[in-house]
Tab-separated table of C-alpha atoms in Angstrom:
chain	number	residue	atom	x	y	z
V	1	MET	CA	12.011	155.332	-32.998
V	2	ARG	CA	13.791	157.606	-29.996
V	3	SER	CA	11.037	159.520	-27.831
V	4	LYS	CA	10.824	163.370	-28.602
V	5	ASN	CA	10.983	164.175	-24.512
V	6	ARG	CA	13.855	161.734	-24.040
V	7	LYS	CA	16.858	164.448	-22.876
V	8	PRO	CA	20.444	163.386	-24.163
V	9	SER	CA	22.344	162.467	-21.118
V	10	ASN	CA	25.328	164.651	-20.069
V	11	VAL	CA	28.014	162.032	-19.871
V	12	THR	CA	30.645	164.428	-19.137
V	13	PHE	CA	28.988	166.149	-16.215
V	14	THR	CA	28.198	162.970	-15.023
V	15	PHE	CA	31.595	161.630	-14.962
V	16	LEU	CA	32.952	164.630	-13.056
V	17	GLN	CA	30.605	164.369	-10.353
V	18	ASN	CA	31.538	160.885	-9.521
V	19	LYS	CA	34.010	161.499	-6.440
V	20	ILE	CA	36.408	158.961	-7.307
V	21	ILE	CA	36.923	160.387	-10.677
V	22	GLN	CA	37.781	163.641	-9.162
V	23	PHE	CA	39.573	161.980	-6.513
V	24	VAL	CA	42.151	160.223	-9.238
V	25	MET	CA	42.061	163.012	-11.602
V	26	LEU	CA	43.145	165.530	-8.561
V	27	GLY	CA	46.002	163.108	-7.373
V	28	SER	CA	47.284	162.544	-11.001
V	29	GLY	CA	47.419	166.276	-11.348
V	30	LEU	CA	49.483	167.164	-7.950
V	31	VAL	CA	51.881	164.403	-9.031
V	32	LEU	CA	52.687	166.217	-12.139
V	33	LEU	CA	53.375	169.377	-10.724
V	34	LEU	CA	55.374	168.098	-8.291
V	35	LEU	CA	57.678	166.524	-10.756
V	36	LEU	CA	57.619	169.300	-12.495
V	37	PHE	CA	58.644	171.416	-9.492
V	38	TYR	CA	61.737	169.134	-9.236
V	39	PHE	CA	62.660	169.396	-12.964
V	40	LEU	CA	62.840	173.326	-12.442
V	41	SER	CA	64.440	173.239	-9.279
V	42	SER	CA	67.334	170.840	-10.917
V	43	PHE	CA	68.031	172.018	-14.274
V	44	LEU	CA	67.278	175.800	-14.171
V	45	SER	CA	68.824	177.180	-11.083
V	46	GLU	CA	72.707	177.356	-12.022
V	47	ASP	CA	72.836	180.927	-12.827
V	48	LYS	CA	70.724	182.944	-10.282
V	49	HIS	CA	71.029	186.084	-12.340
V	50	GLY	CA	70.299	184.822	-15.541
V	51	ILE	CA	66.687	184.687	-17.335
V	52	ASP	CA	66.088	180.932	-16.743
V	53	TYR	CA	66.617	181.508	-13.072
V	54	LYS	CA	63.954	184.182	-12.749
V	55	THR	CA	61.661	182.157	-15.109
V	56	SER	CA	62.112	178.985	-12.782
V	57	GLN	CA	61.083	180.852	-9.978
V	58	VAL	CA	58.198	182.465	-11.813
V	59	LEU	CA	57.084	179.106	-12.506
V	60	LYS	CA	57.860	177.414	-9.364
V	61	VAL	CA	55.279	180.102	-7.629
V	62	ILE	CA	52.764	179.120	-10.071
V	63	ILE	CA	53.381	175.598	-9.201
V	64	VAL	CA	52.944	175.865	-5.491
V	65	CYS	CA	49.820	178.280	-6.189
V	66	CYS	CA	48.318	175.033	-8.184
V	67	VAL	CA	49.322	172.619	-5.532
V	68	THR	CA	48.010	174.719	-3.177
V	69	TRP	CA	44.439	174.951	-4.990
V	70	ILE	CA	44.588	171.161	-6.119
V	71	ILE	CA	45.253	169.992	-2.099
V	72	MET	CA	42.254	172.307	-1.139
V	73	ARG	CA	40.177	170.906	-3.988
V	74	LEU	CA	41.122	167.492	-3.188
V	75	PHE	CA	40.293	167.958	0.814
V	76	ARG	CA	36.923	169.539	-0.022
V	77	VAL	CA	36.429	166.243	-2.228
V	78	LEU	CA	37.203	164.042	0.651
V	79	LEU	CA	35.276	165.859	3.172
V	80	THR	CA	32.031	166.329	1.313
V	81	HIS	CA	32.270	162.543	0.271
V	82	SER	CA	31.980	161.891	4.108
V	83	ARG	CA	29.353	163.825	4.886
V	84	LYS	CA	27.023	160.747	5.896
V	85	ALA	CA	27.453	161.521	9.734
V	86	LYS	CA	25.400	164.749	10.603
V	87	ASN	CA	27.788	166.468	12.644
V	88	ILE	CA	30.551	166.127	9.773
V	89	LYS	CA	28.073	167.732	7.532
V	90	GLU	CA	27.133	170.492	9.788
V	91	ALA	CA	30.992	171.210	10.800
V	92	SER	CA	32.343	171.086	6.885
V	93	HIS	CA	32.253	174.540	6.290
V	94	TYR	CA	34.158	175.416	9.030
V	95	ILE	CA	36.919	172.707	8.882
V	96	ILE	CA	37.113	173.603	5.024
V	97	VAL	CA	37.709	177.284	5.940
V	98	PHE	CA	40.588	176.279	8.831
V	99	PHE	CA	42.221	173.972	6.249
V	100	ASN	CA	42.583	176.491	3.341
V	101	TRP	CA	43.472	179.253	5.809
V	102	GLY	CA	46.341	177.212	7.251
V	103	LEU	CA	47.296	176.000	3.766
V	104	SER	CA	47.328	179.143	2.112
V	105	LEU	CA	49.751	180.599	4.971
V	106	GLY	CA	51.981	177.274	4.676
V	107	ALA	CA	52.473	178.064	1.069
V	108	ILE	CA	53.471	181.777	1.158
V	109	ILE	CA	56.025	180.561	3.856
V	110	PHE	CA	57.402	177.863	1.592
V	111	ILE	CA	57.729	180.376	-1.152
V	112	ALA	CA	59.676	183.143	0.524
V	113	ILE	CA	61.760	180.727	2.194
V	114	VAL	CA	62.596	177.914	-0.686
V	115	ILE	CA	61.959	179.612	-3.785
V	116	PHE	CA	63.182	183.233	-2.765
V	117	GLU	CA	65.676	181.885	-0.352
V	118	GLN	CA	64.560	184.462	2.357
V	119	ALA	CA	66.382	184.092	5.932
V	120	SER	CA	64.194	181.635	7.938
V	121	TRP	CA	64.994	183.190	11.227
V	122	GLY	CA	64.540	186.752	10.343
V	123	PHE	CA	61.285	185.813	8.374
V	124	LEU	CA	59.865	183.760	11.394
V	125	THR	CA	60.868	186.971	13.522
V	126	ALA	CA	59.192	189.167	11.378
V	127	GLY	CA	56.346	187.238	10.505
V	128	GLY	CA	55.825	186.560	14.312
V	129	ILE	CA	55.845	189.987	15.128
V	130	LEU	CA	53.188	190.624	12.526
V	131	GLY	CA	51.247	187.234	13.570
V	132	ALA	CA	51.044	188.814	17.074
V	133	GLY	CA	49.750	191.911	16.006
V	134	ILE	CA	47.364	190.402	13.603
V	135	ALA	CA	46.182	187.811	16.149
V	136	PHE	CA	45.376	190.607	18.632
V	137	SER	CA	43.501	192.273	16.497
V	138	VAL	CA	41.441	189.235	15.149
V	139	GLN	CA	41.510	187.321	18.379
V	140	GLY	CA	37.557	187.777	18.549
V	141	ILE	CA	37.131	186.323	15.008
V	142	VAL	CA	39.255	183.124	15.661
V	143	LEU	CA	37.625	182.434	18.932
V	144	ASP	CA	34.392	182.760	17.139
V	145	ILE	CA	35.178	180.295	14.449
V	146	ILE	CA	36.775	177.933	16.942
V	147	SER	CA	33.846	178.297	19.088
V	148	GLY	CA	31.477	177.988	16.040
V	149	LEU	CA	33.228	174.567	15.088
V	150	CYS	CA	33.050	173.398	18.487
V	151	LEU	CA	29.288	174.369	18.603
V	152	ALA	CA	28.451	172.632	15.516
V	153	LEU	CA	30.617	169.532	16.179
V	154	ALA	CA	28.389	169.076	19.522
V	155	ARG	CA	25.107	170.372	17.638
V	156	SER	CA	24.367	172.279	20.836
V	157	TYR	CA	22.147	174.893	18.824
V	158	LYS	CA	20.452	174.812	15.426
V	159	ILE	CA	17.978	177.043	13.544
V	160	GLY	CA	14.522	176.942	14.836
V	161	ASP	CA	15.765	176.172	18.765
V	162	TRP	CA	14.381	178.611	21.534
V	163	ILE	CA	16.960	179.959	23.932
V	164	CYS	CA	16.643	181.825	27.283
V	165	LEU	CA	18.909	185.031	26.603
V	166	ASN	CA	17.965	186.436	30.400
V	167	GLU	CA	15.257	185.868	32.814
V	168	LYS	CA	12.991	187.848	31.226
V	169	MET	CA	13.760	187.228	27.368
V	170	VAL	CA	13.723	184.504	24.983
V	171	GLY	CA	14.040	183.918	21.586
V	172	GLU	CA	14.418	181.657	18.164
V	173	ILE	CA	17.550	180.735	16.485
V	174	VAL	CA	17.118	182.057	12.973
V	175	LYS	CA	20.403	182.097	11.512
V	176	THR	CA	23.859	180.483	12.397
V	177	SER	CA	27.579	181.157	10.639
V	178	TRP	CA	30.942	180.832	11.254
V	179	ARG	CA	30.842	184.051	13.707
V	180	HIS	CA	27.880	184.073	15.272
V	181	ILE	CA	24.054	182.879	15.661
V	182	GLU	CA	21.191	185.721	15.027
V	183	VAL	CA	18.034	185.306	17.342
V	184	ARG	CA	14.675	186.678	17.159
V	185	THR	CA	13.306	187.785	20.454
V	186	LYS	CA	9.272	187.157	21.258
V	187	TYR	CA	9.150	190.947	20.298
V	188	ASN	CA	10.328	190.480	17.130
V	189	SER	CA	13.597	191.966	17.490
V	190	ALA	CA	16.857	190.807	16.065
V	191	ILE	CA	19.668	189.647	18.384
V	192	VAL	CA	23.403	188.893	17.220
V	193	ILE	CA	25.586	186.548	19.617
V	194	PRO	CA	28.987	185.775	18.718
V	195	ASN	CA	29.820	182.094	18.870
V	196	ARG	CA	32.539	182.541	21.678
V	197	ARG	CA	29.679	183.987	24.139
V	198	LEU	CA	27.769	180.737	23.171
V	199	THR	CA	30.675	178.908	24.647
V	200	SER	CA	31.778	181.109	27.412
V	201	GLU	CA	28.494	181.915	28.803
V	202	ILE	CA	25.088	180.133	29.699
V	203	TYR	CA	22.212	180.018	27.620
V	204	GLU	CA	19.594	177.656	28.358
V	205	ASN	CA	18.203	175.794	24.989
V	206	LEU	CA	14.656	175.306	25.609
V	207	SER	CA	13.817	173.156	22.299
V	208	ARG	CA	15.659	170.697	24.346
V	209	PHE	CA	12.931	169.913	26.601
V	210	GLY	CA	10.041	169.057	24.375
V	211	LYS	CA	7.067	170.539	22.803
V	212	ILE	CA	5.250	171.307	26.176
V	213	TYR	CA	6.788	174.466	28.278
V	214	ARG	CA	5.552	175.867	31.417
V	215	GLN	CA	5.633	179.416	32.615
V	216	ASP	CA	4.631	181.541	35.816
V	217	VAL	CA	3.096	184.794	36.379
V	218	ASN	CA	3.056	186.764	39.963
V	219	ILE	CA	0.285	188.572	41.066
V	220	SER	CA	-0.382	190.060	44.309
V	221	LEU	CA	-3.358	190.437	46.280
V	222	GLY	CA	-4.524	191.956	49.440
V	223	HIS	CA	-4.057	190.540	52.755
V	224	ASP	CA	-7.878	190.853	53.368
V	225	ILE	CA	-8.408	188.189	50.607
V	226	PRO	CA	-8.240	184.260	52.426
V	227	ILE	CA	-5.332	182.482	50.488
V	228	GLU	CA	-8.043	179.334	49.874
V	229	ARG	CA	-10.317	181.665	48.098
V	230	ALA	CA	-7.753	183.380	46.228
V	231	GLU	CA	-6.216	179.922	45.143
V	232	ALA	CA	-9.631	178.767	44.163
V	233	VAL	CA	-10.379	181.828	41.920
V	234	LEU	CA	-6.885	181.962	40.340
V	235	THR	CA	-7.052	178.211	39.678
V	236	ASP	CA	-10.547	178.517	38.290
V	237	ALA	CA	-8.896	181.279	36.087
V	238	LEU	CA	-6.221	179.045	34.600
V	239	LEU	CA	-8.600	175.924	33.812
V	240	ARG	CA	-10.885	178.154	31.631
V	241	ILE	CA	-8.225	178.453	29.175
V	242	PRO	CA	-8.412	175.362	26.894
V	243	GLU	CA	-4.707	175.665	25.891
V	244	VAL	CA	-3.569	175.473	29.480
V	245	THR	CA	-5.954	172.630	30.495
V	246	LYS	CA	-4.543	170.618	27.437
V	247	THR	CA	-1.143	170.549	28.718
V	248	GLY	CA	-2.229	169.680	32.196
V	249	ILE	CA	0.049	171.839	33.656
V	250	HIS	CA	-1.988	174.773	36.104
V	251	GLU	CA	-1.082	175.452	39.596
V	252	VAL	CA	-1.513	178.276	42.071
V	253	TRP	CA	0.053	178.791	45.552
V	254	ALA	CA	0.842	181.660	47.652
V	255	GLU	CA	4.440	182.643	47.479
V	256	TYR	CA	5.305	185.326	49.450
V	257	LEU	CA	3.974	187.543	52.080
V	258	GLY	CA	4.937	191.323	52.070
V	259	GLU	CA	4.067	194.684	52.705
V	260	GLY	CA	1.090	195.520	50.921
V	261	GLY	CA	-0.232	191.991	49.890
V	262	ILE	CA	0.598	188.351	49.203
V	263	ARG	CA	1.939	187.344	46.203
V	264	TYR	CA	0.604	184.156	44.353
V	265	THR	CA	2.187	182.252	41.721
V	266	LEU	CA	0.420	180.935	38.662
V	267	ARG	CA	2.254	178.021	36.864
V	268	PHE	CA	0.545	177.131	33.648
V	269	GLY	CA	1.618	175.136	30.504
V	270	PHE	CA	1.456	175.784	26.718
V	271	GLU	CA	2.283	173.985	23.609
V	272	GLY	CA	5.598	175.412	21.616
V	273	LEU	CA	7.319	178.647	22.430
V	274	ARG	CA	5.435	180.596	19.974
V	275	MET	CA	2.428	180.033	22.077
V	276	MET	CA	4.096	181.685	25.385
V	277	ARG	CA	2.610	185.301	24.924
V	278	PRO	CA	-0.818	184.433	23.521
V	279	THR	CA	-1.165	181.759	26.507
V	280	ARG	CA	0.325	184.242	29.084
V	281	HIS	CA	-2.016	187.320	28.094
V	282	LYS	CA	-5.010	184.427	28.093
V	283	VAL	CA	-3.766	183.823	31.471
V	284	LEU	CA	-3.815	187.375	32.657
V	285	LEU	CA	-6.984	188.214	31.050
V	286	SER	CA	-8.502	185.369	32.687
V	287	ALA	CA	-7.528	186.239	36.271
V	288	THR	CA	-8.109	189.825	36.103
V	289	LYS	CA	-11.540	188.909	34.927
V	290	LEU	CA	-12.670	186.268	37.724
V	291	LEU	CA	-11.134	188.546	40.454
V	292	HIS	CA	-12.815	191.613	39.180
V	293	GLU	CA	-16.325	189.462	39.016
V	294	ASN	CA	-15.535	188.180	42.672
V	295	ASN	CA	-14.675	191.517	44.031
V	296	MET	CA	-11.024	190.748	44.686
V	297	HIS	CA	-8.710	193.386	43.880
V	298	VAL	CA	-4.993	193.240	43.038
V	299	SER	CA	-2.853	194.975	45.474
V	300	GLU	CA	-1.544	198.227	44.130
V	301	LYS	CA	0.918	199.299	46.630
V	302	LEU	CA	3.810	197.342	48.473
V	303	GLY	CA	5.089	200.542	50.547
V	304	SER	CA	2.594	200.700	53.436
V	305	TYR	CA	1.832	197.706	55.604
V	306	SER	CA	-1.761	196.991	56.703
V	307	LEU	CA	-2.562	193.297	58.214
V	308	SER	CA	-6.310	192.829	58.213
V	309	LYS	CA	-7.746	190.283	60.285
V	310	THR	CA	-7.887	186.836	57.745
V	311	VAL	CA	-10.697	184.743	58.525
V	312	PRO	CA	-10.753	181.045	57.325
V	313	PHE	CA	-12.275	180.707	53.848
V	314	PHE	CA	-15.866	179.100	55.427
V	315	GLN	CA	-16.017	182.631	57.296
V	316	SER	CA	-15.740	184.806	54.611
V	317	ASP	CA	-19.004	186.618	53.242
V	318	PRO	CA	-20.227	184.788	49.861
V	319	MET	CA	-20.948	186.704	46.757
V	320	PRO	CA	-24.848	187.655	46.559
V	321	ALA	CA	-26.561	184.776	44.736
V	322	LYS	CA	-28.879	187.250	42.204
V	323	ALA	CA	-25.547	188.003	40.356
V	324	PHE	CA	-24.770	184.243	39.898
V	325	LEU	CA	-27.890	183.272	38.990
V	326	ARG	CA	-28.550	185.584	36.347
V	327	LYS	CA	-25.135	184.343	34.798
V	328	ILE	CA	-26.089	180.754	34.603
V	329	THR	CA	-27.489	179.517	31.167
V	330	LEU	CA	-30.221	177.074	32.702
V	331	PHE	CA	-32.154	180.357	33.999
V	332	LYS	CA	-31.373	182.420	31.076
V	333	ALA	CA	-35.181	182.476	30.486
V	334	LEU	CA	-36.334	183.557	33.835
V	335	THR	CA	-37.373	187.131	34.462
V	336	ASN	CA	-35.441	189.371	37.001
V	337	GLU	CA	-38.684	189.139	39.360
V	338	GLU	CA	-38.333	185.086	39.135
V	339	ILE	CA	-34.419	185.230	39.634
V	340	GLU	CA	-35.237	187.375	43.169
V	341	LYS	CA	-37.822	184.678	44.242
V	342	LEU	CA	-35.440	181.986	43.401
V	343	ALA	CA	-32.298	183.360	45.227
V	344	ASP	CA	-34.627	184.012	48.433
V	345	HIS	CA	-34.949	180.096	48.678
V	346	ILE	CA	-31.361	178.581	47.825
V	347	ASP	CA	-28.549	178.110	50.410
V	348	TYR	CA	-25.129	178.268	50.073
V	349	SER	CA	-22.219	175.589	51.225
V	350	PHE	CA	-18.420	175.659	51.537
V	351	ILE	CA	-16.804	172.548	50.514
V	352	GLU	CA	-13.155	171.235	51.311
V	353	PRO	CA	-10.976	169.693	48.873
V	354	GLY	CA	-11.479	166.385	48.092
V	355	ASP	CA	-14.980	166.223	49.611
V	356	ASP	CA	-17.802	165.064	47.437
V	357	LEU	CA	-20.507	167.961	46.449
V	358	ILE	CA	-22.579	164.834	44.595
V	359	VAL	CA	-22.441	161.332	44.757
V	360	ILE	CA	-23.405	158.924	42.113
V	361	ASP	CA	-26.333	157.087	42.039
V	362	ASP	CA	-27.515	159.480	44.972
V	363	VAL	CA	-31.325	160.169	44.755
V	364	ARG	CA	-31.705	163.838	46.076
V	365	THR	CA	-33.210	166.414	43.377
V	366	SER	CA	-30.994	169.557	43.621
V	367	LEU	CA	-28.778	171.256	41.973
V	368	PHE	CA	-25.406	172.767	42.747
V	369	ILE	CA	-24.084	176.354	41.310
V	370	ILE	CA	-20.689	176.637	41.444
V	371	ALA	CA	-19.630	180.058	42.784
V	372	GLU	CA	-16.282	179.859	43.461
V	373	GLY	CA	-13.671	177.491	43.183
V	374	VAL	CA	-12.806	173.954	41.107
V	375	VAL	CA	-14.615	170.726	41.091
V	376	ASP	CA	-14.037	167.701	38.707
V	377	VAL	CA	-16.699	165.297	37.268
V	378	ILE	CA	-15.716	162.002	37.871
V	379	ILE	CA	-17.445	158.733	35.927
V	380	PRO	CA	-16.728	155.086	36.095
V	381	PHE	CA	-14.853	153.527	33.037
V	382	LYS	CA	-14.805	149.889	32.320
V	383	GLU	CA	-11.337	148.963	31.664
V	384	GLY	CA	-11.061	145.319	31.172
V	385	GLU	CA	-12.965	143.692	33.924
V	386	LYS	CA	-12.446	146.614	36.345
V	387	LEU	CA	-13.899	149.779	37.013
V	388	ILE	CA	-11.883	152.997	36.940
V	389	ASN	CA	-12.674	156.490	38.011
V	390	LYS	CA	-11.723	159.086	35.689
V	391	VAL	CA	-12.376	162.748	35.562
V	392	LEU	CA	-14.735	163.670	32.443
V	393	ALA	CA	-14.744	167.258	33.321
V	394	THR	CA	-13.191	169.780	35.459
V	395	LEU	CA	-15.669	172.709	36.094
V	396	GLY	CA	-15.095	176.501	37.507
V	397	ALA	CA	-17.211	179.340	38.520
V	398	GLY	CA	-20.313	179.617	36.601
V	399	ASN	CA	-20.992	176.142	35.728
V	400	PHE	CA	-23.689	174.087	37.493
V	401	VAL	CA	-24.159	170.249	38.206
V	402	GLY	CA	-27.208	168.052	38.911
V	403	GLU	CA	-29.412	170.038	36.438
V	404	ARG	CA	-31.205	166.215	35.612
V	405	SER	CA	-31.665	165.493	38.820
V	406	LEU	CA	-33.412	168.880	39.719
V	407	LEU	CA	-35.519	168.807	36.636
V	408	MET	CA	-36.244	165.166	35.873
V	409	GLY	CA	-35.805	163.702	39.342
V	410	GLU	CA	-32.990	161.241	37.784
V	411	LYS	CA	-30.321	159.409	40.140
V	412	ARG	CA	-27.207	161.153	40.089
V	413	SER	CA	-24.967	160.133	36.777
V	414	ALA	CA	-21.611	161.140	38.019
V	415	THR	CA	-19.594	162.204	41.390
V	416	VAL	CA	-18.511	165.638	41.626
V	417	ARG	CA	-15.641	166.332	43.685
V	418	ALA	CA	-14.110	169.462	44.840
V	419	ARG	CA	-10.598	170.143	43.893
V	420	THR	CA	-10.018	173.096	45.509
V	421	GLN	CA	-12.312	175.010	48.205
V	422	VAL	CA	-15.644	175.606	46.471
V	423	LEU	CA	-18.517	177.654	47.205
V	424	ALA	CA	-21.632	176.356	46.077
V	425	TYR	CA	-25.241	177.296	45.721
V	426	LYS	CA	-27.888	174.879	46.274
V	427	VAL	CA	-31.453	174.937	44.486
V	428	THR	CA	-33.775	172.311	45.309
V	429	LYS	CA	-37.143	171.034	43.551
V	430	GLU	CA	-39.293	172.727	46.416
V	431	ALA	CA	-37.302	176.186	45.485
V	432	PHE	CA	-37.751	175.851	41.989
V	433	GLU	CA	-41.247	174.163	41.788
V	434	PRO	CA	-43.527	177.393	42.226
V	435	LEU	CA	-41.991	179.183	39.229
V	436	LEU	CA	-42.373	176.313	37.017
V	437	LYS	CA	-45.994	175.837	38.037
V	438	ALA	CA	-46.517	179.653	37.657
V	439	ARG	CA	-45.096	179.946	34.207
V	440	PRO	CA	-44.901	176.195	32.182
V	441	LYS	CA	-43.523	177.918	29.191
V	442	ILE	CA	-40.282	177.699	30.827
V	443	VAL	CA	-39.758	173.957	30.561
V	444	ASP	CA	-38.829	174.467	26.368
V	445	ALA	CA	-35.931	176.572	27.525
V	446	LEU	CA	-34.955	174.619	30.076
V	447	ALA	CA	-35.128	171.282	27.645
V	448	GLU	CA	-32.926	173.000	24.970
V	449	VAL	CA	-30.121	174.044	27.893
V	450	LEU	CA	-30.368	170.215	29.126
V	451	VAL	CA	-30.227	169.090	25.527
V	452	GLU	CA	-26.977	171.178	24.818
V	453	ARG	CA	-25.473	169.937	27.766
V	454	GLU	CA	-26.352	166.047	26.947
V	455	GLN	CA	-24.815	166.349	23.648
V	456	ASP	CA	-21.461	167.814	24.940
V	457	THR	CA	-21.481	165.119	27.292
V	458	PHE	CA	-21.729	162.428	24.401
V	459	LYS	CA	-18.938	164.040	22.510
V	460	LYS	CA	-16.743	163.529	25.415
V	461	VAL	CA	-17.855	159.913	26.196
V	462	ARG	CA	-18.305	158.647	22.738
V	463	ASP	CA	-18.112	161.563	20.364
V	464	ILE	CA	-22.117	161.502	19.160
V	465	ASN	CA	-23.345	164.466	17.468
V	466	ASP	CA	-26.682	163.411	15.515
V	467	SER	CA	-29.636	166.497	14.984
V	468	ASP	CA	-32.421	163.534	14.804
V	469	LYS	CA	-31.488	162.484	18.154
V	470	LYS	CA	-31.191	166.026	19.141
V	471	ASN	CA	-34.731	166.480	18.477
V	472	THR	CA	-35.906	163.388	19.795
V	473	LEU	CA	-33.992	163.935	23.095
V	474	LYS	CA	-35.324	167.251	23.231
V	475	GLU	CA	-39.095	165.741	23.383
V	476	GLU	CA	-38.361	163.576	25.881
V	477	ILE	CA	-36.778	165.827	28.277
V	478	ILE	CA	-39.868	168.377	27.842
V	479	GLN	CA	-42.433	165.434	28.790
V	480	ARG	CA	-40.182	164.088	31.641
V	481	ILE	CA	-39.584	167.571	33.468
V	482	LYS	CA	-43.575	168.448	32.994
V	483	GLU	CA	-44.076	164.841	34.659
V	484	PHE	CA	-41.709	165.376	37.435
V	485	PHE	CA	-43.516	168.545	38.430
V	486	GLY	CA	-47.155	167.738	37.598
V	487	VAL	CA	-47.488	170.775	35.032
């Protein structure tokens, strides 16, 4: 019993789709038409003024047109059958167009000279003059077609590639044709570029470099700001952007000294060119925010030249401690009066790049607040039989390290090393103890912050996130703080 859902096969369609069958049928038709042309030329061309002669001319023209069409079709079948190579597949359209144009022109010349017996030299002369005029008027089109064929064979550009149009503009290729490509810029405008320009001018194909890209942003600051301090703050601004730190490309350097300021270059990385504008926006936003917080102003003019005395980083005036203490999450439970008392008993220090702010297993009970600059938190990891130091985190201004040593008297669990020059405030147990004894309720808020920090560290090291363990950890931290301070 035949299934109702079974569709009858289209034998004829399948038969005609077979490339070999098409080739045989077209070849046979071509041979028959050529034999017919020979028959007409031999037996129906005696009297040039008779009806038979004129009929044979019309039939010959029809035969030549049919032969031309068959050859075009045969060429298409052969070419499409060879599309296994990607470059041929991309270029097949251009090859077919060129072949069809050439064959059509050859058929017209053949009809004029052979069938209608026109003078070849006169025809060629007139055709040459006409062809020269046509060639001059369509030279741009011809160059576009030839250039498009070369680009398709070389696979220089494809849809989805990003190309650099000039120093300030890039765009994505959204369409390619035999005459031009269409590019959509980062401002969502469309630009059409002829193929001949793509082969005669330099357009950098950014998509050939991979998925990670980089860009530079220039910011000019006043001469009165020490270079070391400016580089530390701007580096911190880059490291606050997850999209940038993920790529590992974040550099800052002083590039140019001019009238009115020093120009700094911020180099940052991003994944995919679609993220270029959003990432650059975040870089500028982060940089201006940190510069404002650190009372560092962008140079507003380049005309007047005034060079103030430049002092080393370690001689520059530090930022007020009270302002930073109020921003630290660990001290969010402190009142303004308690903040002022604590600020009167803390010291600041400057750390050079490569120097250690904290050393692992040290027993000193103090906490450091990063006011300016960038530090790396380094922890030894075991790989096989060796211990290798790896950077667990990179911290900038507004972060703090050593909280467990300050509040619970623990040994240092990591080494904290300055990546740039760093300004850090130091809070000791002796400075913090009077506040805790005067108001023991602070312990609960301190423990909450420590739990959050502990959970974040666990995620980075071994991806732990368990609410029951969090509650147990908080109770343990509260108990240890009370025991350490005797409250």
